[in-house]
XYZ file of C-alpha atoms in Angstrom:
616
model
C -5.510 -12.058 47.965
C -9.194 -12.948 49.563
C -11.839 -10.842 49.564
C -15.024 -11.883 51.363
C -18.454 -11.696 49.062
C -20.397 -10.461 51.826
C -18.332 -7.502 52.711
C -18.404 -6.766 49.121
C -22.080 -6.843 48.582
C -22.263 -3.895 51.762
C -20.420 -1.314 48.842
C -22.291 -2.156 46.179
C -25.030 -4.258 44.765
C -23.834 -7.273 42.895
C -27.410 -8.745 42.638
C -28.369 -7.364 38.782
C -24.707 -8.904 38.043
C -24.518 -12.368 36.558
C -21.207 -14.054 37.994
C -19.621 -15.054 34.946
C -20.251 -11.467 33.536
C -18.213 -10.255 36.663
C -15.574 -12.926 36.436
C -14.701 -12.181 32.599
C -15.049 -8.512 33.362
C -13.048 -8.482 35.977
C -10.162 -10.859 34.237
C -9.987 -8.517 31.093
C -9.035 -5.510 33.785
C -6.208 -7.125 35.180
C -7.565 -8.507 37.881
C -7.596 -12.641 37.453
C -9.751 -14.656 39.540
C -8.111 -17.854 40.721
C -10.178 -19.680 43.565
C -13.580 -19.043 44.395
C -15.891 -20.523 47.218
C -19.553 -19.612 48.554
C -17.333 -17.085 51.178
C -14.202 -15.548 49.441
C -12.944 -14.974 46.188
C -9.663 -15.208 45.589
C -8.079 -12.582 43.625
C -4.127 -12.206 41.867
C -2.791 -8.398 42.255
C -0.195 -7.723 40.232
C 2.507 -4.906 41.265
C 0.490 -2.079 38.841
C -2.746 -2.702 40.860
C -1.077 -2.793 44.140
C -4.025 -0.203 44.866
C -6.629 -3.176 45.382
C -5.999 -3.933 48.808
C -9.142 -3.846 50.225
C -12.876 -4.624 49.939
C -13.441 -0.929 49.497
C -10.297 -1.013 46.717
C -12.542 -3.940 45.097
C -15.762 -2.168 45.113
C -14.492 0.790 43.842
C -13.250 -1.209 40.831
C -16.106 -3.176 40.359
C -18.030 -0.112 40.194
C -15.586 1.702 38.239
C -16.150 -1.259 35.323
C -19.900 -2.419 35.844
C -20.792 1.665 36.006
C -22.376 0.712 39.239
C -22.379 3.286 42.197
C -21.597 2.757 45.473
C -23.698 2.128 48.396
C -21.675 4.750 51.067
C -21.135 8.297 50.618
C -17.810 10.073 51.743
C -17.947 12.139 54.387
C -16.804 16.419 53.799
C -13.826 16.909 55.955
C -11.351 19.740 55.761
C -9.296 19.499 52.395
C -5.518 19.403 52.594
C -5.339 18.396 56.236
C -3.050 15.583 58.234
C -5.220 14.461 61.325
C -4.332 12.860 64.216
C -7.209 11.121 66.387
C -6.495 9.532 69.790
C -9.220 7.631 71.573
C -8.341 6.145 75.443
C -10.253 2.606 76.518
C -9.805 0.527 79.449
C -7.986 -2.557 79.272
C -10.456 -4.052 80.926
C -13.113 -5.288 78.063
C -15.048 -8.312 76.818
C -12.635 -10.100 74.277
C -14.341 -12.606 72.587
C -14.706 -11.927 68.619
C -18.463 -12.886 67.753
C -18.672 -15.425 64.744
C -19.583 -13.615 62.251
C -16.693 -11.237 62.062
C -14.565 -13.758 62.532
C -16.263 -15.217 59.039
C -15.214 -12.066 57.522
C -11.414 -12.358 58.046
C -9.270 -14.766 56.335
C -9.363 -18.351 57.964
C -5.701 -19.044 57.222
C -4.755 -15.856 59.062
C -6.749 -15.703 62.689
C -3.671 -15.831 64.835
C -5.398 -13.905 67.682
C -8.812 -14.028 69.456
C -8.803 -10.280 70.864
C -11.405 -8.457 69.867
C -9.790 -5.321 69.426
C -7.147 -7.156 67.221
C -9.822 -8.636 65.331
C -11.437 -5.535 65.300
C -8.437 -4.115 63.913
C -7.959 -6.701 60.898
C -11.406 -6.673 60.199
C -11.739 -2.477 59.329
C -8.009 -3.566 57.239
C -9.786 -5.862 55.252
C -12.485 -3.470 55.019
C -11.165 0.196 54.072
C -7.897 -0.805 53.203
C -6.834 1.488 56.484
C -6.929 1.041 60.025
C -6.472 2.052 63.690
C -3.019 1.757 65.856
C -3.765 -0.169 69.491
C -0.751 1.764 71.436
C 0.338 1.313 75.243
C 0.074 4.517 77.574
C 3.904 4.394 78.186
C 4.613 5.113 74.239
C 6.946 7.926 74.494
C 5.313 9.766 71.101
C 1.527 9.775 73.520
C 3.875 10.591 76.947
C 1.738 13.927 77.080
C -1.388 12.602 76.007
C -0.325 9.442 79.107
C -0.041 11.723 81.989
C -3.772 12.702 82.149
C -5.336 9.306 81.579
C -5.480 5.995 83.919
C -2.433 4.023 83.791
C -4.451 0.944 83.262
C -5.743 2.109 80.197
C -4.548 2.018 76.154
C -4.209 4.509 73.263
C -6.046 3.976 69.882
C -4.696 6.217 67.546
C -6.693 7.282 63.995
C -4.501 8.924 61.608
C -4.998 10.364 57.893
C -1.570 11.627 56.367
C -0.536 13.488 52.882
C 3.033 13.722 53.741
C 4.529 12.475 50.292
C 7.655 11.595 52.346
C 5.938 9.481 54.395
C 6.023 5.616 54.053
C 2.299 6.088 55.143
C 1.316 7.871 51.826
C -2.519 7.699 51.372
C -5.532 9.788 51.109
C -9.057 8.192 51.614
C -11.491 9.732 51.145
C -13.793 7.507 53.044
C -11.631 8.297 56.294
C -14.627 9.422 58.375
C -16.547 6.484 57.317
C -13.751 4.133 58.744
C -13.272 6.090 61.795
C -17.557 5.921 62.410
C -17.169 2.171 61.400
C -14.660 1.279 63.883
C -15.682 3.137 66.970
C -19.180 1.861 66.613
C -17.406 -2.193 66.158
C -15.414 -1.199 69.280
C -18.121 0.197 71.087
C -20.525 -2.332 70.430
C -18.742 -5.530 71.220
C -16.381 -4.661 73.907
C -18.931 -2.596 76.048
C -17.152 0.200 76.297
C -18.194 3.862 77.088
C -16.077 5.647 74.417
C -15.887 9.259 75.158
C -14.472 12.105 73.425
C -11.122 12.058 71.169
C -8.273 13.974 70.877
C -7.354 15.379 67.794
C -4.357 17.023 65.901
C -4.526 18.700 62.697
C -2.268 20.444 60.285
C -2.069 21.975 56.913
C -0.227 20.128 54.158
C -0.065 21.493 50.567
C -1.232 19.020 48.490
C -0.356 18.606 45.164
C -2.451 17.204 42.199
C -1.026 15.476 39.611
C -2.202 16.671 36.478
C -1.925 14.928 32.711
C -2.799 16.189 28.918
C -4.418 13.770 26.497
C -4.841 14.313 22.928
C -7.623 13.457 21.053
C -5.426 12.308 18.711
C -3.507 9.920 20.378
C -6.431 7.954 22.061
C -7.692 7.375 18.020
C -4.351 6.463 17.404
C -3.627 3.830 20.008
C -7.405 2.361 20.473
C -8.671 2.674 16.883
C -12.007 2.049 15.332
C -14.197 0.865 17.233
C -15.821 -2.706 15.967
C -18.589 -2.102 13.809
C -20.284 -1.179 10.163
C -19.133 2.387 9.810
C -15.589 2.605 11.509
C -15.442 5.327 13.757
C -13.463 6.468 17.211
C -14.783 6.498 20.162
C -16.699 9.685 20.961
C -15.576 12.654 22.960
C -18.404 12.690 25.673
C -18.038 8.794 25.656
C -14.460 9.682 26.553
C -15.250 12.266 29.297
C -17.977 10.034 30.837
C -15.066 7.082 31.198
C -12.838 9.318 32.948
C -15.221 10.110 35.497
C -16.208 6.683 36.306
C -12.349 6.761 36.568
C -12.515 9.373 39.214
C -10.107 11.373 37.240
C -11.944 14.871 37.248
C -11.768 15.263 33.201
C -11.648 19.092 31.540
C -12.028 18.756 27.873
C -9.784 21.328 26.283
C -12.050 21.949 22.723
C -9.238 24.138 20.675
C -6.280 21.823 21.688
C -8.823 18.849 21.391
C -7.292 17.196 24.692
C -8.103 16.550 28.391
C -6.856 17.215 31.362
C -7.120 15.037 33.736
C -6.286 14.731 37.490
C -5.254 11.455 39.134
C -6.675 10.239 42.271
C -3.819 9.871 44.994
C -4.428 5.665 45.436
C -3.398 5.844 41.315
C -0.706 7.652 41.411
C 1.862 4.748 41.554
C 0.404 3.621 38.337
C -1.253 6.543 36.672
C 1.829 8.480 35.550
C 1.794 9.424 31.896
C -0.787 9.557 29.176
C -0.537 6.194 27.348
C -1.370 4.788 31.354
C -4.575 7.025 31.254
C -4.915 5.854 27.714
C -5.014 2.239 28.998
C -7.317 2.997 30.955
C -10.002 4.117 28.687
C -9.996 0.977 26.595
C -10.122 -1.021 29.472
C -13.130 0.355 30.939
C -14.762 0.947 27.327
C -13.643 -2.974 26.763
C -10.793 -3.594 24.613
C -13.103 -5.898 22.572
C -14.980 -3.533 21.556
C -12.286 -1.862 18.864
C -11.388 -2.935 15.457
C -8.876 -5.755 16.010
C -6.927 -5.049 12.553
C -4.828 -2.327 11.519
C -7.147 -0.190 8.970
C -5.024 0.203 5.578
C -5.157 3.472 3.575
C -3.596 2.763 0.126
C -3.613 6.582 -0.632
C -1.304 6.849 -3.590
C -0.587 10.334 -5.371
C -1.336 10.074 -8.924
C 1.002 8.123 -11.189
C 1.696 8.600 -14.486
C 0.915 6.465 -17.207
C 4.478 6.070 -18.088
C 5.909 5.920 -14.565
C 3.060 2.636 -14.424
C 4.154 1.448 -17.777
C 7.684 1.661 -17.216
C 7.587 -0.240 -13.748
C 5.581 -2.884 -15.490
C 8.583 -3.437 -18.264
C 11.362 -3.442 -15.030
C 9.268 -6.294 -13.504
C 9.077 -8.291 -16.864
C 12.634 -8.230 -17.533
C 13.284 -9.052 -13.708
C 11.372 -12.272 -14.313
C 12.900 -13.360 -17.329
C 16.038 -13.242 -15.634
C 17.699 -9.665 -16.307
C 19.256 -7.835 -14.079
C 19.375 -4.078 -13.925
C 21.891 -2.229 -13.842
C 22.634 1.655 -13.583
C 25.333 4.135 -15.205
C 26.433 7.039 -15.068
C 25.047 9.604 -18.039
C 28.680 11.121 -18.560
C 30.820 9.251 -20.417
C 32.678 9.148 -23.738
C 30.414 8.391 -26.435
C 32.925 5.773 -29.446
C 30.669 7.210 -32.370
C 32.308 11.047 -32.547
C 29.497 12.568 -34.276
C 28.838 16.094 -34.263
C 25.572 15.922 -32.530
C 27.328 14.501 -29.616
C 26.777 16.886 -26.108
C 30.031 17.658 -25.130
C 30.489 19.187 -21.298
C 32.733 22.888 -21.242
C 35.085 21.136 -18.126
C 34.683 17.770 -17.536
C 36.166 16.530 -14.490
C 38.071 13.366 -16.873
C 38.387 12.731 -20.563
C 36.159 9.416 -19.934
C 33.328 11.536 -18.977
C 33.483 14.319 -20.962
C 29.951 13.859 -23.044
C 26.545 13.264 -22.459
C 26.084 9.734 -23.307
C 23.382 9.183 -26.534
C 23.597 5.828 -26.133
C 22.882 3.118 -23.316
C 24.469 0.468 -24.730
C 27.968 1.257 -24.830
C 27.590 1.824 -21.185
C 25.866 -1.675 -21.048
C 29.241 -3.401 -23.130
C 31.267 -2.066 -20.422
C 29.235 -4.079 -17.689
C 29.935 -6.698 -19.996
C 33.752 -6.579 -20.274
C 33.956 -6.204 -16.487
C 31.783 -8.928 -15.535
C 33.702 -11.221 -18.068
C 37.206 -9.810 -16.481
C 35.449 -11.459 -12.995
C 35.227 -14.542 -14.480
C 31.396 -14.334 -15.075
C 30.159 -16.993 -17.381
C 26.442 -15.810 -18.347
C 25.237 -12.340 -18.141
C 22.114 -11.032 -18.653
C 21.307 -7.336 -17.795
C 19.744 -4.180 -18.695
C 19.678 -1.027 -17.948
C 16.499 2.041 -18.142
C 18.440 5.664 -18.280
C 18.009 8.586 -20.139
C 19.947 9.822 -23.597
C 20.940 12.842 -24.861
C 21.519 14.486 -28.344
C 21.573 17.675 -30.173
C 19.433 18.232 -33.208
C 20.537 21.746 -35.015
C 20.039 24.237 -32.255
C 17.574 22.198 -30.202
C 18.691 19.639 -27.297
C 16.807 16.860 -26.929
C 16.323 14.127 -23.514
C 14.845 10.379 -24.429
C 14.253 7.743 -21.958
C 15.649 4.407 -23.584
C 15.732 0.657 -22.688
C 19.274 -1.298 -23.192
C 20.161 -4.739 -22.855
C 22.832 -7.739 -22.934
C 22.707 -11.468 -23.098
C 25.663 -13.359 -23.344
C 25.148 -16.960 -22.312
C 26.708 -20.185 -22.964
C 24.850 -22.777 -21.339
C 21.738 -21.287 -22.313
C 19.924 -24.484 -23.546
C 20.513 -28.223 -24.123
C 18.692 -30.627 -26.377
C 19.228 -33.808 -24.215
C 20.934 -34.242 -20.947
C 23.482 -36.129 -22.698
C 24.667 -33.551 -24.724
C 26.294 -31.060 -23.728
C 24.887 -27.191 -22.667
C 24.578 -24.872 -25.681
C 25.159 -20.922 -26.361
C 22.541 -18.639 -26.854
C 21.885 -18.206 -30.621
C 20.208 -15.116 -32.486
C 16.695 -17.216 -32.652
C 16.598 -17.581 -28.934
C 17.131 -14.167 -28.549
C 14.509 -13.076 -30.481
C 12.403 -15.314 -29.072
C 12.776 -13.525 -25.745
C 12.224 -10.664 -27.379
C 9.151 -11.648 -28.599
C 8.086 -13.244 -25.231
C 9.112 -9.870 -23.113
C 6.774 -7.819 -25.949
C 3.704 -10.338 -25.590
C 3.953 -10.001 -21.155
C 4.049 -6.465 -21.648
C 0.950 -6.729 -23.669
C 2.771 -4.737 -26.363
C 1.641 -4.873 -30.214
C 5.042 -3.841 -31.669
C 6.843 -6.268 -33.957
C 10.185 -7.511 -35.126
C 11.354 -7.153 -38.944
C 13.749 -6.501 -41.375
C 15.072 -3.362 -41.379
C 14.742 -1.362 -44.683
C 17.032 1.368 -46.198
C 14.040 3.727 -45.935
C 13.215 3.528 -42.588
C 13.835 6.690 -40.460
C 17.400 5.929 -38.339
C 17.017 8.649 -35.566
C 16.288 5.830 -32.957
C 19.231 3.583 -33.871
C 22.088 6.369 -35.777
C 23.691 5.892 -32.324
C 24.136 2.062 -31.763
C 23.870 1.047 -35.558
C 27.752 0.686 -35.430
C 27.166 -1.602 -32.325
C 25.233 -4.092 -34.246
C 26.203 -7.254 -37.162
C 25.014 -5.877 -40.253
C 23.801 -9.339 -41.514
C 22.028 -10.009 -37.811
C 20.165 -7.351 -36.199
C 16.091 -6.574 -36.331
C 13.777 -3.503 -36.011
C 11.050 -3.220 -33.548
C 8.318 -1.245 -35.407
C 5.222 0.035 -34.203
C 2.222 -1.202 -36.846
C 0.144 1.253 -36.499
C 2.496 3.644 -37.974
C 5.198 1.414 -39.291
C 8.003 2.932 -37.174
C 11.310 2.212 -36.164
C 11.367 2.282 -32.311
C 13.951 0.246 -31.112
C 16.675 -2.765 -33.130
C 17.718 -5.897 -31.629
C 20.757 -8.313 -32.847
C 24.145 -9.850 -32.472
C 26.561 -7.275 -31.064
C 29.571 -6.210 -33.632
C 32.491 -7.988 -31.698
C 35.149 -5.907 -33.120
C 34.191 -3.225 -30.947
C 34.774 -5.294 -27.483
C 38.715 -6.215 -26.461
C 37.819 -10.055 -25.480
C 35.849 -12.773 -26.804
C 35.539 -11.290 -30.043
C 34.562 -14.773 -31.345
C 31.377 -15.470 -28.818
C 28.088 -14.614 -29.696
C 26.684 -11.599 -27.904
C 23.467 -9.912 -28.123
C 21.978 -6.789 -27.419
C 18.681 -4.828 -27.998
C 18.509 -0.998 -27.565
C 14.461 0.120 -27.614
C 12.884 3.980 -26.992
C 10.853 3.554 -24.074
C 8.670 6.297 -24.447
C 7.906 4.982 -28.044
C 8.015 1.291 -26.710
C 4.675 2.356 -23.981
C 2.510 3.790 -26.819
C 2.370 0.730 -28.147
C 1.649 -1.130 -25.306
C -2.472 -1.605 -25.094
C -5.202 -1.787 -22.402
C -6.602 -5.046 -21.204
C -9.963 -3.415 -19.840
C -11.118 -4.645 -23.436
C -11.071 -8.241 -25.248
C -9.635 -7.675 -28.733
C -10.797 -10.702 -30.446
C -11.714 -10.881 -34.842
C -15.133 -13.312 -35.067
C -15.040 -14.902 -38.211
C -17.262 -17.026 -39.572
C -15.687 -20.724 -40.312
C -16.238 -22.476 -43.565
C -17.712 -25.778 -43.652
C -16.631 -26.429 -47.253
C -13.362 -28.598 -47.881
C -9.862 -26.711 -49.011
C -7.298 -27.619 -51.471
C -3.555 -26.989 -50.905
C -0.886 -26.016 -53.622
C 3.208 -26.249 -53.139
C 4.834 -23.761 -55.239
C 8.887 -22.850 -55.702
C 10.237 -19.483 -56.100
C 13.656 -18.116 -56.712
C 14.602 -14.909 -55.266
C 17.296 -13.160 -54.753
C 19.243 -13.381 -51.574
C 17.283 -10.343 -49.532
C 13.883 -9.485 -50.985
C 11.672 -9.231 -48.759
C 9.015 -12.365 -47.909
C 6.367 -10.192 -47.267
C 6.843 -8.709 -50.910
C 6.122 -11.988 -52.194
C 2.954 -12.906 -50.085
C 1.389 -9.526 -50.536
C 1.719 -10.127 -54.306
C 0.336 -13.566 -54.168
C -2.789 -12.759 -51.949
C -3.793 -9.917 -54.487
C -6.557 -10.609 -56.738
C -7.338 -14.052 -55.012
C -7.721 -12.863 -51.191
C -11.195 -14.192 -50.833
C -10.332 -17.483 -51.517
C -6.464 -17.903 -50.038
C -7.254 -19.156 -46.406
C -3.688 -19.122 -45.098
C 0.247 -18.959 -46.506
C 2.956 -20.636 -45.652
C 6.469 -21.228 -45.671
C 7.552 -24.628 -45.605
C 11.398 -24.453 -46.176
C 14.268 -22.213 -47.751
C 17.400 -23.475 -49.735
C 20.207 -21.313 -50.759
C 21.424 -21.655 -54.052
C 24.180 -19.874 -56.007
C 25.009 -16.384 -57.079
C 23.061 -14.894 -53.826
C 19.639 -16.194 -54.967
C 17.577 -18.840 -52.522
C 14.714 -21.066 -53.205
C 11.981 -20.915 -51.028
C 9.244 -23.598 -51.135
C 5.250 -21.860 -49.914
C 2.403 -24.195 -49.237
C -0.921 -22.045 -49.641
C -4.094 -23.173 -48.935
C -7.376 -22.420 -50.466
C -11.464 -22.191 -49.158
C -14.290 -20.924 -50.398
C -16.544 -19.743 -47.543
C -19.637 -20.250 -49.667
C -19.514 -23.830 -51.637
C -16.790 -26.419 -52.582
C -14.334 -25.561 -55.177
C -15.383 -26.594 -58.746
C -12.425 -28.220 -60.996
C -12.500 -25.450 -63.244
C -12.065 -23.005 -60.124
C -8.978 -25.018 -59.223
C -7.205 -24.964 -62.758
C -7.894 -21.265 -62.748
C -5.670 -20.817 -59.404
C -3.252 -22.618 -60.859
C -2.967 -20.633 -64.057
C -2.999 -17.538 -62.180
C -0.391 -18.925 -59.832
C 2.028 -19.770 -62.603
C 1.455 -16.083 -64.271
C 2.456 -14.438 -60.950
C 5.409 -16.622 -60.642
C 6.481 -15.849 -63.881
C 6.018 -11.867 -63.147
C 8.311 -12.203 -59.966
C 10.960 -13.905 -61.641
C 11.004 -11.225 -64.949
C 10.507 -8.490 -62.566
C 13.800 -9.162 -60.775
C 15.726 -9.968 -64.372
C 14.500 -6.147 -65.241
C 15.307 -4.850 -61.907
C 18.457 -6.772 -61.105
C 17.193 -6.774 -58.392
C-alpha cells in the first residue's frame, strides 16, 4: 500500500528522524518497507495490521514507536453516539482537481478527474474514512429529497458503533475529517455550503477489557540485555501501554494491568500474549536477553547419593549393564539369620534377599537360555539380615562377567575367554576411575566374614580375592570365579563375579581437591642388585616374606621384586626375588655388600627352619 511522505509529515514531524532509523523501526513492527521514492513509500500490510489503512493509521504508528506526538488534536464529541450528517450542493461546480492533490493520490489509481471524487479519495487516503456522494432520488434520503432542488446531490457524513455493522469503526478524529473535507469542498468547487442535517442516536458501547500479569510479561520477554539482568520495569510497562492508547490501570496486589483496547485494535488485540507482543515491540525486541537464563538450583545431595552415581557411570563405561531385582526372593544359603516374610505371596519370594548376587546368577541363566554369548552386568540394591534381635539394611554392589571372546592375542588366532587376571584387572581399573584407595588380596582365616558369610558359598575356594580398605585393613567386598556347581548350565565355563558393600566401598573413595604426591629425594649414588631363591610352602603369604626381608635393612633396600614362581612338589613353590640396593648418602663399600649378603643368607635360613618348626 502507498502512503504519500507529505501527507505524513502534516501528522507528525519526521524531521528529528533519520530515515534509516524509521525504516528499521518500522520493519521490526511488522510493517516492511518495499519501494520507496522522493513521493510515496510503499508499505506491505499484513492481515494482523489490517488497521493501517491510512496516513492517519501510519502516523499514529509512527508515533506510537518513535514516542512522537501528533500534530492534530481530536475533537470532544458526544461519547457513545451513531451520527448521521447530510450536506446538499449543487451539481453545478468547478471540477477540475488542482495538481497538488492530485500528487497526493496514488498515480496508478486516478481513474476520475471530478473534484468531488478526488476529493473523496483524497480524505480516504487521509483519515482512513470518508464521505458518501449520493443522488437526490436515493430512496434512504427520499425525505431529506423533497425539500431540496432536484438539480442538486446528497453528501452524507456518517460515524457508526453498530458492532453488526460491516461499517464497524470509531475515529476519534471524526470531526477533524468532517472540518477537513467541507473546507476541500468548499474551497475548490466554489460552493456556498450551508447548514447540515444531522441524525444521532445512542449506542451502548462496549469496551473490551484484558488482565496482564506481571508475571507473564517477565516470563515471555525476559531480561532485558544488559550487566545486571533484570525485567522490564512496571512504570516502563504502564508508560508503553499508553503510547499504545490502551488506557493501562496497574492492579498493585494482583501485580497485573488492565487494559482497554482501542476499537481500530480490536481485530488483533484479543488476548493477553497479543498485548504482550505488543510491549516488546514497542520497547524493541532487541533490547531483551536473547538466551534462555539457566538456574541449576539443585537441592542438596548427599555425599553418597554423589558417590554412588559416580560408581553407576564407571561401570556403564566399562561396559556393564545394570540391572534391577526384586528384594524378595529365596535366599540358597538357609541360614538362620535369613528374614523370612509371615505370608508371602509364592515360595520363590518368601525372604528378604541378603544377597545380590544370587539374584545377579539368575540374570545369568536367563540371558544364557536366550542364547546370549557375553554378559556383563551389575546390579546396586539393598540387603537385608538379622543380627540377634536387631535387623539390619546395607546397600551393596553385585556383578557378572561371563565372556568368551573377551580378548585375542593376534588376529589370527582365534578370540579368547575372560580369565581370572582380566577380571581383576577390571577390578582394579573400575577402583582407580573411582579414585578409590581400596585394594585386592588374599583373604585370611582371620579376617571378619560379615560382608561375604552370604556369597562365600558362591565363590571357588582356590580363586576369589578380598577388597580391603588400608586404612583399617577391612574386608569390604570379595571378587573371584563363581562356584559352577551352583548354576544348572555351563558348569564348565569360567564365570566371574564380585559382590562389594557400597557404603563401605565410598569411604574409601578420596577427594581430588588435593594432590597426594610422596617427594623423595633421589640418590645419585649407583645400586647393586641381588637374585635370591626361596622355598615356601604352597600358600604363605608374599607379603610375609618381603616384610621380613626389608626389616633391619630398610634404609638401604630401594625396591623388591618378584621375578618368577615355580611349583615344585609336596605343595611347596620356589619363588625367585630380585632386590635392589642404594645408599642415599655414598656408594656402597665391598665390605657393605658382603654384609647384605650374609644377612640375606641368615634370613633365608630363618624362613626355611621356621616353616620345618611350624609345618607350616
Amino acid at each position: 500500500m502507498k502512503f504519500s511522505w507529505q501527507l505524513l509529515n502534516t501528522f507528525i514531524n519526521l524531521n528529528h528522524i533519520k530515515f534509516n532509523e524509521f525504516q528499521d523501526q518500522l520493519t521490526l513492527s511488522g510493517l516492511e518497507i518495499e519501494n520507496i521514492n522522493k513521493n510515496f513509500i510503499e508499505i506491505s500490510i499484513t492481515a494482523n495490521r489490517k488497521e493501517v489503512s491510512s496516513i492517519l493509521s501510519l502516523a499514529r504508528e509512527t508515533s506510537i514507536i518513535f514516542n512522537s506526538p501528533l500534530k492534530i488534536l481530536p475533537i470532544n464529541t458526544i461519547k457513545n453516539t451513531n451520527y448521521t450528517r447530510i450536506v446538499t450542493l449543487e451539481k453545478n461546480y468547478i471540477k477540475k482537481t488542482p495538481q497538488w492533490l492530485l500528487s497526493e493520490l496514488d498515480p496508478d489509481n486516478i481513474e476520475n478527474n471530478d473534484i468531488l471524487i478526488n476529493i473523496q479519495r483524497y480524505i480516504k487516503i487521509k483519515w482512513g474514512e470518508t464521505f458518501e456522494i449520493k443522488n437526490n432520488d436515493t430512496q434512504e434520503y427520499k425525505q431529506q429529497a423533497n425539500r431540496i432542488n432536484k438539480e442538486s446531490q446528497i453528501i452524507v457524513f456518517t460515524k457508526i458503533l453498530n458492532k453488526k455493522s460491516a461499517k464497524y469503526h470509531i475515529n476519534e478524529f471524526y470531526e477533524n475529517m468532517y472540518i477537513d473535507s467541507i473546507k476541500l469542498i468548499s474551497t475548490f468547487t466554489k460552493l456556498n455550503i450551508g447548514k447540515y442535517t444531522e441524525k444521532k442516536s445512542k449506542v451502548l458501547a462496549i469496551n473490551k477489557r484484558i488482565k496482564i500479569k506481571k508475571e507473564n510479561i517477565n516470563t515471555l520477554l525476559g531480561n532485558m540485555n544488559e550487566k545486571n539482568f533484570k525485567f522490564i520495569e512496571t512504570n516502563t510497562i504502564k508508560n508503553i501501554l499508553k503510547r499504545l492508547n490502551l488506557y493501562p490501570e496497574y492492579k498493585k496486589l494482583e501485580k497485573a494491568f488492565i487494559v482497554q483496547v482501542p476499537n481500530y485494535r480490536k481485530h488483533d488485540l484479543k488476548r493477553e500474549i497479543d498485548i504482550i507482543e505488543e510491549i516488546g515491540r514497542i520497547y524493541k525486541f532487541q533490547n531483551f536477553f536473547n538466551k534462555i537464563t539457566k538456574y541449576n538450583l539443585k537441592g542438596f545431595q548427599s555425599n553418597n547419593f554423589v558417590k554412588t552415581k559416580q560408581i553407576r557411570h564407571t561401570l556403564q563405561n566399562l561396559g556393564f549393564h545394570e540391572v534391577v531385582n526384586c528384594g524378595l526372593t529365596n535366599n540358597t544359603n538357609n541360614f538362620h539369620e535369613n528374614i523370612k516374610l509371615y505370608n508371602p505371596i509364592n515360595n520363590e519370594q518368601k525372604e528378604l534377599k541378603n544377597n545380590i548376587l544370587e539374584s545377579i546368577i539368575k540374570n545369568y541363566e536367563e540371558n544364557i537360555k536366550n542364547s546370549k554369548k557375553n554378559i556383563e552386568i551389575f546390579e546396586i540394591s539393598k540387603i537385608f539380615e538379622r543380627d540377634k534381635h536387631q535387623y539390619n539394611e546395607r546397600q551393596k554392589l553385585g556383578g557378572l562377567i561371563y565372556n568368551i571372546n573377551y580378548t585375542r592375542n593376534t588376529w589370527e588366532n582365534k578370540s579368547e575367554k575372560i580369565t581370572l587376571f582380566h577380571f581383576k584387572d577390571i577390578i582394579e581399573i573400575f577402583l582407580q576411575r573411582i579414585n578409590s584407595t581400596a585394594i585386592l588380596q588374599k583373604i585370611l582365616s582371620f579376617d571378619d566374614t560379615k560382608n561375604i558369610k552370604n556369597t562365600n558359598h558362591l565363590f571357588n575356594t582356590n580363586k576369589r580375592l578380598g577388597l580391603y580398605n588400608i586404612k583399617n585393613n577391612k574386608i569390604i567386598g570379595i571378587v573371584g570365579e563363581l562356584n559352577t556347581n551352583i548354576i544348572t548350565s555351563n558348569k564348565n565355563t569360567n564365570i566371574y563375579i564380585f559382590e562389594i558393600n557400597l557404603e563401605e566401598l565410598i569411604e574409601t573413595i578420596s577427594s581430588k581437591n588435593h594432590l597426594q604426591y610422596v617427594i623423595k629425594k633421589y640418590s645419585n649414588y649407583p645400586s647393586i642388585t641381588r637374585d635370591i631363591s626361596i622355598k615356601l610352602k604352597m600358600y604363605i603369604n608374599i607379603k610375609e616374606i618381603k616384610s621380613s626381608l626389608i626389616k633391619n635393612n630398610h634404609s638401604l633396600i630401594e625396591s623388591i621384586e618378584i621375578l618368577n614362581e615355580y611349583k615344585l612338589i609336596n605343595n611347596y613353590r620356589s619363588i625367585s626375588l630380585r632386590i635392589t640396593y642404594r645408599s642415599k648418602f655414598k656408594t656402597l663399600t665391598k665390605e657393605e655388600i658382603k654384609f647384605i649378603d650374609q644377612n640375606l643368607e641368615k634370613k633365608i635360613q630363618k624362613l626355611e627352619q621356621f616353616q620345618q618348626i611350624n609345618n607350616v
